[in-house]
Amino acid sequence: MTEQSLVMQQGLWARMGLPRELCWGFIGVFLFITGATIEQSWLSSMLQQRGFSPFDISLLSSIFGLCVAAISWFSGIGAGVLGLRRLMWVATAVYFIGSVPFIFFALPQNNYPLMVATYALRGVAYPLFAYSFLVWINQRCEIRILGRAVSWFWIAFGVGMTIVGPWYSSLMIAKWGETNTLLSGFAFVLCGAFCALVLNRDRPDWQRGQALGPALLEGITVLAREPKMRLAVVVKTINDIGKFSLVILMPVYLPRFGFSIAEWLTIWGLVNVINIFSSYLFGWLGDTIGWRNTVVWFSGTLCGVASLAVCYAPVLFGHSELALFLALSIYAIGLGAFGPLSALIPSLLPQNKGAAISCLNLGSGLSNFAGPFIVTLCVGPLGVEGTLWVIAILYFAASLLTIPLRLPDNPQSPG
């Protein structure tokens, strides 16, 4: 830890997990994610209205998620070798390279192959940007505040993707339509890059002399060599499967019970406000009782119960916004309890944090693939209800799989 890093940890904001030198970075992540994922809560509904089948929609999301997973894994290794700032600028450029043909050519022409290719290219931008900053946080924050710091990262990430994005979209689509809503994301992305990379003056570590090839190879071999890393990837993958499957399932499922898309977007955005508070609560709890203990007891348990509650709340209570809100609120709270994984997983390999962070990011990215893929695989034979049961079972399993993820003996680490 450098002298500058030690200074960063002082003061009230640092004790809350927000070192002042990194604050603009958190704001930048929030803005970038808002713009880069602005369509995720309503794209499936729009494509369904244009005549695309549920299989086409979930396949599009699955391919998108697979690309996100690959680039998420790369960001953990590549950030240290190529430079965090450089990768985040590249992410900004890639967003525009993918978005322009997606918005101006693929969507107006209903050209599905072009849609798949350009949406996947657009999609790799946000994990490359955001997960590079997550590496930055792990580099610069002391162990004693790391759980809170990564909770702020996921708050910034989640507020952009699941609160501001859906709420802003619900207002913009009604007034200006889908295309203009997508185009307005450009402004968010540019502002996010400016905050994180221009206003944020902190300088992360950069291993200038290291070759990329050996670093990438180490990121692969660590999975074969370390059983804990394989388990960690599985648990982190399960972490967000509900978030990426519900945005596909609910716009199709809820209209049966009288819910409109606007009601779904409003409720989804509102429950994710609860996720802000639960993320910070469990970040603090993880620093207090242990990161692993927090995940084992609260994360998969609550998310599994919530998946079943979301399934049966409309069946039992019909068009009840309150019942749906309460069911989704349990999910939002449980999702916050997964937050300490972002401190736990890199600390499992203190001697090789870069490779460990690549495993963390791989799991984060695989959630983007696994959620839609589960829908693609299950919704045909099992229906929406059966698919939600599969998701619930996977969440319960995640809590059990976290039990072996014990940290190496380190009195400073909240195991």
Tab-separated table of N, CA and C in Angstrom, residues 147 228 231-232 235 282-301 337-345 347-348 398-408 413-415:
chain	number	residue	atom	x	y	z
A	147	GLY	N	-15.117	-4.075	1.746
A	147	GLY	CA	-16.508	-4.525	1.609
A	147	GLY	C	-17.452	-3.371	1.342
A	228	LYS	N	-11.222	-23.463	-5.318
A	228	LYS	CA	-12.024	-22.374	-4.755
A	228	LYS	C	-12.409	-21.362	-5.828
A	231	LEU	N	-15.415	-22.690	-7.761
A	231	LEU	CA	-16.631	-22.495	-6.966
A	231	LEU	C	-17.050	-21.034	-6.946
A	232	ALA	N	-16.053	-20.164	-6.802
A	232	ALA	CA	-16.343	-18.733	-6.736
A	232	ALA	C	-17.000	-18.247	-8.024
A	235	VAL	N	-20.678	-19.380	-8.018
A	235	VAL	CA	-21.512	-18.588	-7.104
A	235	VAL	C	-21.755	-17.194	-7.675
A	282	PHE	N	-25.249	-4.732	3.730
A	282	PHE	CA	-24.518	-6.005	3.705
A	282	PHE	C	-23.029	-5.795	3.457
A	283	GLY	N	-22.659	-4.683	2.822
A	283	GLY	CA	-21.241	-4.349	2.733
A	283	GLY	C	-20.656	-4.080	4.102
A	284	TRP	N	-21.383	-3.301	4.899
A	284	TRP	CA	-20.949	-3.037	6.288
A	284	TRP	C	-20.971	-4.322	7.113
A	285	LEU	N	-22.044	-5.122	6.937
A	285	LEU	CA	-22.150	-6.366	7.701
A	285	LEU	C	-21.016	-7.322	7.337
A	286	GLY	N	-20.662	-7.358	6.042
A	286	GLY	CA	-19.563	-8.219	5.615
A	286	GLY	C	-18.242	-7.818	6.247
A	287	ASP	N	-17.984	-6.505	6.351
A	287	ASP	CA	-16.771	-6.032	7.015
A	287	ASP	C	-16.798	-6.325	8.510
A	288	THR	N	-17.994	-6.584	9.051
A	288	THR	CA	-18.150	-6.784	10.497
A	288	THR	C	-18.170	-8.260	10.883
A	289	ILE	N	-19.029	-9.060	10.252
A	289	ILE	CA	-19.157	-10.472	10.645
A	289	ILE	C	-18.461	-11.417	9.678
A	290	GLY	N	-17.942	-10.876	8.584
A	290	GLY	CA	-17.247	-11.708	7.602
A	290	GLY	C	-17.978	-11.723	6.274
A	291	TRP	N	-17.210	-11.581	5.198
A	291	TRP	CA	-17.809	-11.555	3.859
A	291	TRP	C	-18.482	-12.884	3.537
A	292	ARG	N	-17.803	-13.994	3.820
A	292	ARG	CA	-18.360	-15.312	3.495
A	292	ARG	C	-19.628	-15.573	4.291
A	293	ASN	N	-19.599	-15.278	5.596
A	293	ASN	CA	-20.777	-15.522	6.441
A	293	ASN	C	-21.994	-14.764	5.928
A	294	THR	N	-21.773	-13.524	5.494
A	294	THR	CA	-22.883	-12.702	5.001
A	294	THR	C	-23.518	-13.331	3.765
A	295	VAL	N	-22.682	-13.780	2.833
A	295	VAL	CA	-23.202	-14.390	1.607
A	295	VAL	C	-23.916	-15.705	1.912
A	296	VAL	N	-23.318	-16.532	2.775
A	296	VAL	CA	-23.896	-17.845	3.090
A	296	VAL	C	-25.293	-17.703	3.683
A	297	TRP	N	-25.455	-16.801	4.635
A	297	TRP	CA	-26.704	-16.750	5.394
A	297	TRP	C	-27.824	-15.970	4.707
A	298	PHE	N	-27.472	-14.974	3.906
A	298	PHE	CA	-28.519	-14.059	3.439
A	298	PHE	C	-28.765	-14.051	1.932
A	299	SER	N	-27.747	-14.272	1.117
A	299	SER	CA	-27.866	-13.963	-0.310
A	299	SER	C	-28.788	-14.932	-1.055
A	300	GLY	N	-28.321	-16.158	-1.260
A	300	GLY	CA	-29.101	-17.120	-2.021
A	300	GLY	C	-30.414	-17.480	-1.359
A	301	THR	N	-30.428	-17.475	-0.032
A	301	THR	CA	-31.653	-17.808	0.707
A	301	THR	C	-32.772	-16.837	0.362
A	337	ALA	N	-27.025	-8.806	-0.588
A	337	ALA	CA	-26.199	-9.671	0.264
A	337	ALA	C	-25.113	-10.389	-0.509
A	338	PHE	N	-25.210	-10.411	-1.851
A	338	PHE	CA	-24.134	-10.976	-2.663
A	338	PHE	C	-22.948	-10.023	-2.796
A	339	GLY	N	-23.133	-8.754	-2.440
A	339	GLY	CA	-22.106	-7.746	-2.633
A	339	GLY	C	-20.735	-8.100	-2.076
A	340	PRO	N	-20.634	-8.647	-0.854
A	340	PRO	CA	-19.317	-8.976	-0.302
A	340	PRO	C	-18.503	-9.974	-1.118
A	341	LEU	N	-19.127	-10.669	-2.089
A	341	LEU	CA	-18.342	-11.548	-2.963
A	341	LEU	C	-17.234	-10.787	-3.675
A	342	SER	N	-17.481	-9.508	-3.981
A	342	SER	CA	-16.491	-8.729	-4.722
A	342	SER	C	-15.289	-8.364	-3.872
A	343	ALA	N	-15.409	-8.498	-2.561
A	343	ALA	CA	-14.249	-8.377	-1.682
A	343	ALA	C	-13.679	-9.750	-1.350
A	344	LEU	N	-14.568	-10.743	-1.204
A	344	LEU	CA	-14.148	-12.088	-0.808
A	344	LEU	C	-13.307	-12.773	-1.888
A	345	ILE	N	-13.784	-12.776	-3.126
A	345	ILE	CA	-13.125	-13.560	-4.178
A	345	ILE	C	-11.697	-13.083	-4.460
A	347	SER	N	-9.712	-11.748	-2.453
A	347	SER	CA	-8.909	-12.028	-1.264
A	347	SER	C	-8.620	-13.515	-1.078
A	348	LEU	N	-9.275	-14.374	-1.868
A	348	LEU	CA	-8.973	-15.804	-1.787
A	348	LEU	C	-7.565	-16.110	-2.310
A	398	ALA	N	-26.446	-21.631	-4.340
A	398	ALA	CA	-25.348	-20.663	-4.233
A	398	ALA	C	-24.924	-20.452	-2.788
A	399	SER	N	-25.892	-20.396	-1.875
A	399	SER	CA	-25.549	-20.225	-0.458
A	399	SER	C	-24.713	-21.393	0.046
A	400	LEU	N	-25.084	-22.605	-0.347
A	400	LEU	CA	-24.347	-23.791	0.095
A	400	LEU	C	-22.943	-23.831	-0.520
A	401	LEU	N	-22.834	-23.425	-1.781
A	401	LEU	CA	-21.540	-23.471	-2.463
A	401	LEU	C	-20.556	-22.437	-1.922
A	402	THR	N	-21.064	-21.425	-1.221
A	402	THR	CA	-20.179	-20.398	-0.659
A	402	THR	C	-19.476	-20.888	0.603
A	403	ILE	N	-20.009	-21.908	1.261
A	403	ILE	CA	-19.453	-22.372	2.544
A	403	ILE	C	-17.971	-22.717	2.451
A	404	PRO	N	-17.492	-23.409	1.388
A	404	PRO	CA	-16.060	-23.738	1.340
A	404	PRO	C	-15.135	-22.564	1.007
A	405	LEU	N	-15.677	-21.396	0.685
A	405	LEU	CA	-14.840	-20.277	0.244
A	405	LEU	C	-14.232	-19.550	1.451
A	406	ARG	N	-13.363	-20.254	2.150
A	406	ARG	CA	-12.710	-19.683	3.335
A	406	ARG	C	-11.430	-18.971	2.926
A	407	LEU	N	-11.197	-17.820	3.533
A	407	LEU	CA	-10.001	-17.043	3.227
A	407	LEU	C	-8.759	-17.670	3.836
A	408	PRO	N	-7.592	-17.427	3.217
A	408	PRO	CA	-6.335	-17.811	3.883
A	408	PRO	C	-6.211	-17.100	5.222
A	413	SER	N	-8.349	-9.732	7.263
A	413	SER	CA	-9.433	-10.003	6.302
A	413	SER	C	-10.697	-10.450	7.026
A	414	PRO	N	-11.849	-9.825	6.730
A	414	PRO	CA	-13.123	-10.239	7.324
A	414	PRO	C	-13.619	-11.512	6.673
A	415	GLY	N	-13.118	-12.663	7.085
A	415	GLY	CA	-13.540	-13.944	6.483
A	415	GLY	C	-14.889	-14.341	6.953
